[in-house]
PDB file of C-alpha atoms in Angstrom:
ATOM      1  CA  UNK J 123     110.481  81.865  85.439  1.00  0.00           C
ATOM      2  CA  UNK J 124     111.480  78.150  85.030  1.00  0.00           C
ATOM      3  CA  UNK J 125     114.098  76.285  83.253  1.00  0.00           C
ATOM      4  CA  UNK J 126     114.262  72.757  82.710  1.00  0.00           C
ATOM      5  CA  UNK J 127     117.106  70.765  81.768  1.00  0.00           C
ATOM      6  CA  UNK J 128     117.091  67.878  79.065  1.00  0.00           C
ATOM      7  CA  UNK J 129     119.508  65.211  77.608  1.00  0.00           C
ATOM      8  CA  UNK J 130     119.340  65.889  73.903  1.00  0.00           C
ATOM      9  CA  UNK J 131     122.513  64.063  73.475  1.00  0.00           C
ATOM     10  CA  UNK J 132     124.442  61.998  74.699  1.00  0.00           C
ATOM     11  CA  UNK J 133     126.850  63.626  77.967  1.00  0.00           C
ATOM     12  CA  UNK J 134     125.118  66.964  75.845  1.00  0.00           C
ATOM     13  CA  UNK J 135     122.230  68.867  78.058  1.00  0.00           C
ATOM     14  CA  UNK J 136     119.522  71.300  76.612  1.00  0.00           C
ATOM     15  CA  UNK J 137     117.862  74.034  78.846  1.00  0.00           C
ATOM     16  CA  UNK J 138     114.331  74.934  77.906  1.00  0.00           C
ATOM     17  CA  UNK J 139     113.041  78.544  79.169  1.00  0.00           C
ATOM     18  CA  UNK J 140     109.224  78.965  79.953  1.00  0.00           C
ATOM     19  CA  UNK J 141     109.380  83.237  78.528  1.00  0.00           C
ATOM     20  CA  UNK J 142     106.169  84.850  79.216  1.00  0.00           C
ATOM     21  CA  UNK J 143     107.853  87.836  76.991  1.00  0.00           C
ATOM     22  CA  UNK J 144     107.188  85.535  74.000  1.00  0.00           C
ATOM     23  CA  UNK J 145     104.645  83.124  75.262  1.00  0.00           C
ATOM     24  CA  UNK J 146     106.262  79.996  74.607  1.00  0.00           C
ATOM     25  CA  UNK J 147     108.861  77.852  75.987  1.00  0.00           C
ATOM     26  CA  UNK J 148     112.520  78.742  74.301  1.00  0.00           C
ATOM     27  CA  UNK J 149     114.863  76.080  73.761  1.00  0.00           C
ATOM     28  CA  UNK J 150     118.694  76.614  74.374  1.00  0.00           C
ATOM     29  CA  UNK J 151     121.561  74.276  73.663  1.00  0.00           C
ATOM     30  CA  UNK J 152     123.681  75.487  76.849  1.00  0.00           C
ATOM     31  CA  UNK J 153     123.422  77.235  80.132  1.00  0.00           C
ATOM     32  CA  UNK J 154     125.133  80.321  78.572  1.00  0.00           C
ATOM     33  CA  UNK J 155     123.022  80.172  75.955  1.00  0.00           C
ATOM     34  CA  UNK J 156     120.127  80.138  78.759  1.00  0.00           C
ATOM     35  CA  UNK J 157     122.113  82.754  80.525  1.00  0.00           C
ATOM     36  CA  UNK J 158     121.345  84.770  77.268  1.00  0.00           C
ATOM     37  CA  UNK J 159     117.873  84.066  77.230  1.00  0.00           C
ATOM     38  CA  UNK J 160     116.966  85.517  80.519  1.00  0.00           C
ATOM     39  CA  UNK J 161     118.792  88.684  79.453  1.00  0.00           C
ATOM     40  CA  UNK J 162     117.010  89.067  76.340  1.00  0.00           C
ATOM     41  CA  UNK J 163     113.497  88.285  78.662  1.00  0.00           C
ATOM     42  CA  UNK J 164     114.215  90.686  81.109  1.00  0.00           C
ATOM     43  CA  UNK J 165     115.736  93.694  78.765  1.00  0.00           C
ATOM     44  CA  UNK J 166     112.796  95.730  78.439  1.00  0.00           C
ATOM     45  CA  UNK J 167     113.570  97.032  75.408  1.00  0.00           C
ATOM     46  CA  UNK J 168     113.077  93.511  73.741  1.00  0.00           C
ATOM     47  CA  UNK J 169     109.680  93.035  72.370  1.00  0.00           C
ATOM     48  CA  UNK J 170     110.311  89.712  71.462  1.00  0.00           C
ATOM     49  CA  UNK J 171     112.901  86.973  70.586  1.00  0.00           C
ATOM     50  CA  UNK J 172     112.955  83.579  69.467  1.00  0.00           C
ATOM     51  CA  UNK J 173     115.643  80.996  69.459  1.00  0.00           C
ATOM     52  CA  UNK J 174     117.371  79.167  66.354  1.00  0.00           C
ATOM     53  CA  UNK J 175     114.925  81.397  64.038  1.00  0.00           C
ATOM     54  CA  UNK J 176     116.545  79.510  61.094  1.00  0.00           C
ATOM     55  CA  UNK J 177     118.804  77.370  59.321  1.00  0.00           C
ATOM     56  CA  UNK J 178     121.047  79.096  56.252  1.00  0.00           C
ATOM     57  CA  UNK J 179     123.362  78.128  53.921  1.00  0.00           C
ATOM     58  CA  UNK J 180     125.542  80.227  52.409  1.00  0.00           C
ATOM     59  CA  UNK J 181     129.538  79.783  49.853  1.00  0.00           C
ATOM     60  CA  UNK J 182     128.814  76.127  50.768  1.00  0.00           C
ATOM     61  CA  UNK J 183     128.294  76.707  54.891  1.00  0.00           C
ATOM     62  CA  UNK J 184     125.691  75.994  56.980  1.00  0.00           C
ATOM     63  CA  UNK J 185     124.516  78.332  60.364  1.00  0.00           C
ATOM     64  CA  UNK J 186     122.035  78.472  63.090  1.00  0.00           C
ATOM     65  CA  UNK J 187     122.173  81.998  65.044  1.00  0.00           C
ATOM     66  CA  UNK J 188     121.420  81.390  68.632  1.00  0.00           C
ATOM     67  CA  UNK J 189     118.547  84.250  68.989  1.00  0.00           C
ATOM     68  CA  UNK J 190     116.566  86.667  66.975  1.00  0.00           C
ATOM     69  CA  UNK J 191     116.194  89.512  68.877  1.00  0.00           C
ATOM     70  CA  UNK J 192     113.559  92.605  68.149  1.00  0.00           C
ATOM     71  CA  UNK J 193     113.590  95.576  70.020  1.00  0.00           C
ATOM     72  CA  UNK J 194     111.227  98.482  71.001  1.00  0.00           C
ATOM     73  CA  UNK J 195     113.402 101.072  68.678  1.00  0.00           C
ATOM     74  CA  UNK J 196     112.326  98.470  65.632  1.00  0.00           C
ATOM     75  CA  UNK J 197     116.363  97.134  65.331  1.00  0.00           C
ATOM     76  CA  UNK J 198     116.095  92.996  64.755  1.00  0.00           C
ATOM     77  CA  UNK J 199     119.454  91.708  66.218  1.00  0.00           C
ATOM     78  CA  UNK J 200     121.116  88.407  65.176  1.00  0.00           C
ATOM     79  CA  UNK J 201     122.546  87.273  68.802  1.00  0.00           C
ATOM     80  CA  UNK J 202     125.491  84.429  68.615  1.00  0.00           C
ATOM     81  CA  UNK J 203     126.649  83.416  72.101  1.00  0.00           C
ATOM     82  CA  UNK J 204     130.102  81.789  71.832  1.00  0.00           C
ATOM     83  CA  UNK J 205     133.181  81.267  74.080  1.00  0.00           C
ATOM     84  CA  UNK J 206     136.053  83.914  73.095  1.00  0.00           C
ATOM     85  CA  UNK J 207     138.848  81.748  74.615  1.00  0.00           C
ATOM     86  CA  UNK J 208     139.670  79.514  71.982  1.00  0.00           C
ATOM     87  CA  UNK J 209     137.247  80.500  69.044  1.00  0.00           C
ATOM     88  CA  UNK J 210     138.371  78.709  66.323  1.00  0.00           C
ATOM     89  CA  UNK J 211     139.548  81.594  63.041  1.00  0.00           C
ATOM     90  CA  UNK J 212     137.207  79.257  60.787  1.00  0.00           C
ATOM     91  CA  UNK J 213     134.026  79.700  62.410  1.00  0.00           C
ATOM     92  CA  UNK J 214     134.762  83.750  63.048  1.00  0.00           C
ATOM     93  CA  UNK J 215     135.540  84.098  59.544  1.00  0.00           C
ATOM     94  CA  UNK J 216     132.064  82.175  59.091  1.00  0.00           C
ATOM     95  CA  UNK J 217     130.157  84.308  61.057  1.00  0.00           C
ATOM     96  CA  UNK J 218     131.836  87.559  59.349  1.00  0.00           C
ATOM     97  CA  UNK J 219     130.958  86.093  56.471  1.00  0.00           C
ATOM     98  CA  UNK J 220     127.310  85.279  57.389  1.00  0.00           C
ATOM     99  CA  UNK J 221     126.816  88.813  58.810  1.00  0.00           C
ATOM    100  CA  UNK J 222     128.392  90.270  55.310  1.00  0.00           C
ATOM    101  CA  UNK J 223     126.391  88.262  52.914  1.00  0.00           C
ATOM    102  CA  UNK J 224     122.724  87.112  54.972  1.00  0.00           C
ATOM    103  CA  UNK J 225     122.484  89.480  57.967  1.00  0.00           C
ATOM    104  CA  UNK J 226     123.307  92.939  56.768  1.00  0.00           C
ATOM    105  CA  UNK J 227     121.672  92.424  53.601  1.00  0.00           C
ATOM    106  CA  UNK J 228     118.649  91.703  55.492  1.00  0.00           C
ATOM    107  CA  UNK J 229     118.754  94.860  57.657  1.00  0.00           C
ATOM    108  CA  UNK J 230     119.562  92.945  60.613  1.00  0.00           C
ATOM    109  CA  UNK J 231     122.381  93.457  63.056  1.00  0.00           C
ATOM    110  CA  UNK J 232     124.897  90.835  63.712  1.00  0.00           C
ATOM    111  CA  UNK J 233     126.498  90.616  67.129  1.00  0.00           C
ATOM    112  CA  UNK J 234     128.453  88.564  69.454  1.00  0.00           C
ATOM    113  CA  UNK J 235     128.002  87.655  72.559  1.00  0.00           C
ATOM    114  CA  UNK J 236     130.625  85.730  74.448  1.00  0.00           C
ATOM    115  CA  UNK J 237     130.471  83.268  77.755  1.00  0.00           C
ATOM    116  CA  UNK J 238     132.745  85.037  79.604  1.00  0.00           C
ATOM    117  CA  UNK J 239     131.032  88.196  79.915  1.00  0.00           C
ATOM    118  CA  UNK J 240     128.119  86.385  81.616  1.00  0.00           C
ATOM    119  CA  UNK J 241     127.546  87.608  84.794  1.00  0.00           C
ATOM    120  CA  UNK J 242     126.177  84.537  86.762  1.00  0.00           C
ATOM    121  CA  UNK J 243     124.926  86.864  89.948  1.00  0.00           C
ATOM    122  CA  UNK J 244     123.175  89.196  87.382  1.00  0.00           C
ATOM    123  CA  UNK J 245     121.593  85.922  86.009  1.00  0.00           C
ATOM    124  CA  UNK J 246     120.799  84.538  89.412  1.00  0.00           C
ATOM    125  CA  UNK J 247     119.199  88.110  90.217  1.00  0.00           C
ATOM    126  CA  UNK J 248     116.695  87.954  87.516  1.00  0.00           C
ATOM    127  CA  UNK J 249     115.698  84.796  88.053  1.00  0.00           C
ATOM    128  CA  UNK J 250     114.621  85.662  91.481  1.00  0.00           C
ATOM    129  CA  UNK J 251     113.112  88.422  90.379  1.00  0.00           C
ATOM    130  CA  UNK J 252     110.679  86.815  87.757  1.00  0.00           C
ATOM    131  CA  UNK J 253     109.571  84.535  90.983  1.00  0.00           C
ATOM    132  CA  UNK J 254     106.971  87.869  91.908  1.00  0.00           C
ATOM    133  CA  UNK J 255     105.824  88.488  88.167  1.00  0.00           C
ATOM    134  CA  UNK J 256     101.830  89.109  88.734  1.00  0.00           C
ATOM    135  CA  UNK J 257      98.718  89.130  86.735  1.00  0.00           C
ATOM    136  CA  UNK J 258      98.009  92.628  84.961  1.00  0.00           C
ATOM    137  CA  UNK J 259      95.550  93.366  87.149  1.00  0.00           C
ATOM    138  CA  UNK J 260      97.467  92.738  90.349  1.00  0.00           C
ATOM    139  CA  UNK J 261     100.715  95.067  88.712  1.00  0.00           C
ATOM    140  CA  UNK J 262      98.935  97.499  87.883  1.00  0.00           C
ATOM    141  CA  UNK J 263      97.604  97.857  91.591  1.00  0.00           C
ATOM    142  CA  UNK J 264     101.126  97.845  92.716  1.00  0.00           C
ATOM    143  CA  UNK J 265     102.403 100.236  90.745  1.00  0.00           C
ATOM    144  CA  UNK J 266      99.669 102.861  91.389  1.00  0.00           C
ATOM    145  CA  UNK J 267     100.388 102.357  94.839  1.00  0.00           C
ATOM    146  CA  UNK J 268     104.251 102.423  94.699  1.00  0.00           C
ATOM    147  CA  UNK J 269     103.613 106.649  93.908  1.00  0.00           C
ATOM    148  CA  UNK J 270     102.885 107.113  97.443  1.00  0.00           C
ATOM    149  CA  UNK J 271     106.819 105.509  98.279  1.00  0.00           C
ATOM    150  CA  UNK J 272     109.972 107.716  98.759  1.00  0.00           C
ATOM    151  CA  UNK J 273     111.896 107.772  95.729  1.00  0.00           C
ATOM    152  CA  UNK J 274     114.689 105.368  97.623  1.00  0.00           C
ATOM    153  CA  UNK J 275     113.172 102.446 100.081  1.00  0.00           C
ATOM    154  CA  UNK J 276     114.694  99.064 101.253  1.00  0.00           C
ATOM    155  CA  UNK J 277     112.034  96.016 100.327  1.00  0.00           C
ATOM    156  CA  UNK J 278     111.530  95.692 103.747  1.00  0.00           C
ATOM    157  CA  UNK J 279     109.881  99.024 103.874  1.00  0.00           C
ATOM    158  CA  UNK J 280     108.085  98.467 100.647  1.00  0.00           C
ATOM    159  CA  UNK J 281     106.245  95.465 100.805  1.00  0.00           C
ATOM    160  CA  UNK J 282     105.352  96.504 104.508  1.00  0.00           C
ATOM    161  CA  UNK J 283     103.505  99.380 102.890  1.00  0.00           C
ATOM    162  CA  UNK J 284     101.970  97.415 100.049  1.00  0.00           C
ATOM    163  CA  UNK J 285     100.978  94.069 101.850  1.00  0.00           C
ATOM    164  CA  UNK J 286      99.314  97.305 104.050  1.00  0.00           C
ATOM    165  CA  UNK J 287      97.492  97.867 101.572  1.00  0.00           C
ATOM    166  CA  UNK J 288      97.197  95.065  99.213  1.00  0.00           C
ATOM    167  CA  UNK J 289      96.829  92.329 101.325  1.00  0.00           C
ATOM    168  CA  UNK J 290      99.767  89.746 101.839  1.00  0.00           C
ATOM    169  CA  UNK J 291     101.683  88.591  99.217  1.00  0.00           C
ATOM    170  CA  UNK J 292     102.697  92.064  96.995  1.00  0.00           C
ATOM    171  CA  UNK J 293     106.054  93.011  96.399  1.00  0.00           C
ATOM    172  CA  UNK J 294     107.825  95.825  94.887  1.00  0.00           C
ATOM    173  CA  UNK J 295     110.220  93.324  93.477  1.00  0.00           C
ATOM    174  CA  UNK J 296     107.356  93.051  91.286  1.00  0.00           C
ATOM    175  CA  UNK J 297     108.249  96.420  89.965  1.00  0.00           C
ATOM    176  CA  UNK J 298     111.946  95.759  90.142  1.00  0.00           C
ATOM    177  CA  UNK J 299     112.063  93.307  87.692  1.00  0.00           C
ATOM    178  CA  UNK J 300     109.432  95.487  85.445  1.00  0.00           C
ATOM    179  CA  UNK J 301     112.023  98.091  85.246  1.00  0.00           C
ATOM    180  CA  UNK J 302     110.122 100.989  87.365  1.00  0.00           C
ATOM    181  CA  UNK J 303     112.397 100.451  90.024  1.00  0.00           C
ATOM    182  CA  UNK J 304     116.468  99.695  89.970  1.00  0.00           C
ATOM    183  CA  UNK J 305     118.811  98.340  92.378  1.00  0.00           C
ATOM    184  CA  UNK J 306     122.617  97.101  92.336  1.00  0.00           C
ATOM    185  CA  UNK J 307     122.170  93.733  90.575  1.00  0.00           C
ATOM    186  CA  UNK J 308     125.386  92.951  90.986  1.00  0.00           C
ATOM    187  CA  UNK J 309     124.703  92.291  94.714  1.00  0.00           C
ATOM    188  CA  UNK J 310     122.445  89.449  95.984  1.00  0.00           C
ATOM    189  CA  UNK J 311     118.971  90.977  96.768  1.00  0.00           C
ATOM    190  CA  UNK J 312     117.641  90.626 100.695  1.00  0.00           C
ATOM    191  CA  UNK J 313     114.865  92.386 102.448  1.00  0.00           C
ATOM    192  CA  UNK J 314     117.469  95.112 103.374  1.00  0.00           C
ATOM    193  CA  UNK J 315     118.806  95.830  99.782  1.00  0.00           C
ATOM    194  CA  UNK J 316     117.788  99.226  98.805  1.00  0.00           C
ATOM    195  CA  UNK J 317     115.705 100.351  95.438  1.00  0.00           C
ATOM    196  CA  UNK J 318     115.141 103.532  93.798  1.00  0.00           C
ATOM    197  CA  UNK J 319     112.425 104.781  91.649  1.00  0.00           C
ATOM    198  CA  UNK J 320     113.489 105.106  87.671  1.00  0.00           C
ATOM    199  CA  UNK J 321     113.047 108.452  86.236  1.00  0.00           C
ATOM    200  CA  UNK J 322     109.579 108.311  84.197  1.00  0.00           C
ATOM    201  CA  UNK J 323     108.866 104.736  85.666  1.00  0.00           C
ATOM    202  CA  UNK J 324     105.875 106.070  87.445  1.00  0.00           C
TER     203      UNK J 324
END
């Protein structure tokens, strides 16, 4: 998955995301707004998301939510990413007041989602990961053939068996990314680090 960065304004840089989740690119106004937006494309519980789904005005304010968010269990989520250190009372009371009068109303969910929770090696994980994202024909392959592992295997071990297989060039990070297997994502991923089957992945 690429990003690209843009000037949209002056000493002010956008982020663009190319989301195969939604098929288009998604633009973001920061990098932990982008930082959001790789979440939301990797969560497999998100069917889809868009960012900036609207402009509202509302008691004489204006707002933009950062991401529309719906997920597999049919919840739509109103995502604002903000800074917590120094939010200013004005704008919380305008986003209580937005989630009171626009959101709820709606049926939608209102959260927040602040900077500092980001975790940047979680971030850097996934983007790694979406590197070895395959055509459907190709994953499905791979994940037929990832029955026949343990239910715990370093990479190292894995793609030896499915390049075995396959033919160069397969990779049960494919399937790590997909959710059907987990690691510690927390820790920087090498040919050593060691995955485990999901329960009901396959």
């Amino acid at each position: 998955m690429r990003s690209k960065i843009f000037v949209y304004r002056r000493g002010m840089h956008r982020a663009d995301l190319s989301s195969q989740k939604t098929g288009c690119r998604i633009m973001t106004m920061s990098h932990n707004e982008l930082a959001f937006a790789h979440l939301l494309e990797a969560d497999p519980n998100v069917l889809r998301f868009t960012a900036q789904p609207a402009k509202f005005t509302f008691s004489g304010m204006r707002y933009t939510p950062d991401y529309l968010a719906e997920y597999a269990c049919g919840t739509q989520v109103i995502w604002e990413v903000h800074r917590k250190k120094g939010m200013k009372n004005n704008y919380l009371e305008k986003l209580k007041l937005f989630a009171s009068e626009i959101a709820y109303r709606a049926n939608i969910k209102f959260c927040l989602f602040f900077n500092e929770d980001i975790d940047y090696k979680l971030i850097a994980n996934l983007r790694y990961l979406r590197k070895y994202q395959v055509e459907t024909n190709r994953f499905e392959r791979i994940l037929e053939l990832s029955k026949a592992l343990p239910s715990q295997i370093d990479i190292a071990s894995a793609d030896s068996f499915l390049n075995e297989k396959l033919g160069r060039g397969h990779s049960i990070r494919t399937l790590l990314y997909n959710g059907f297997f987990s690691t510690d994502l927390s820790q920087t991923i090498t040919q050593n680090t060691k995955v485990w089957r999901v329960k009901g992945g396959c």
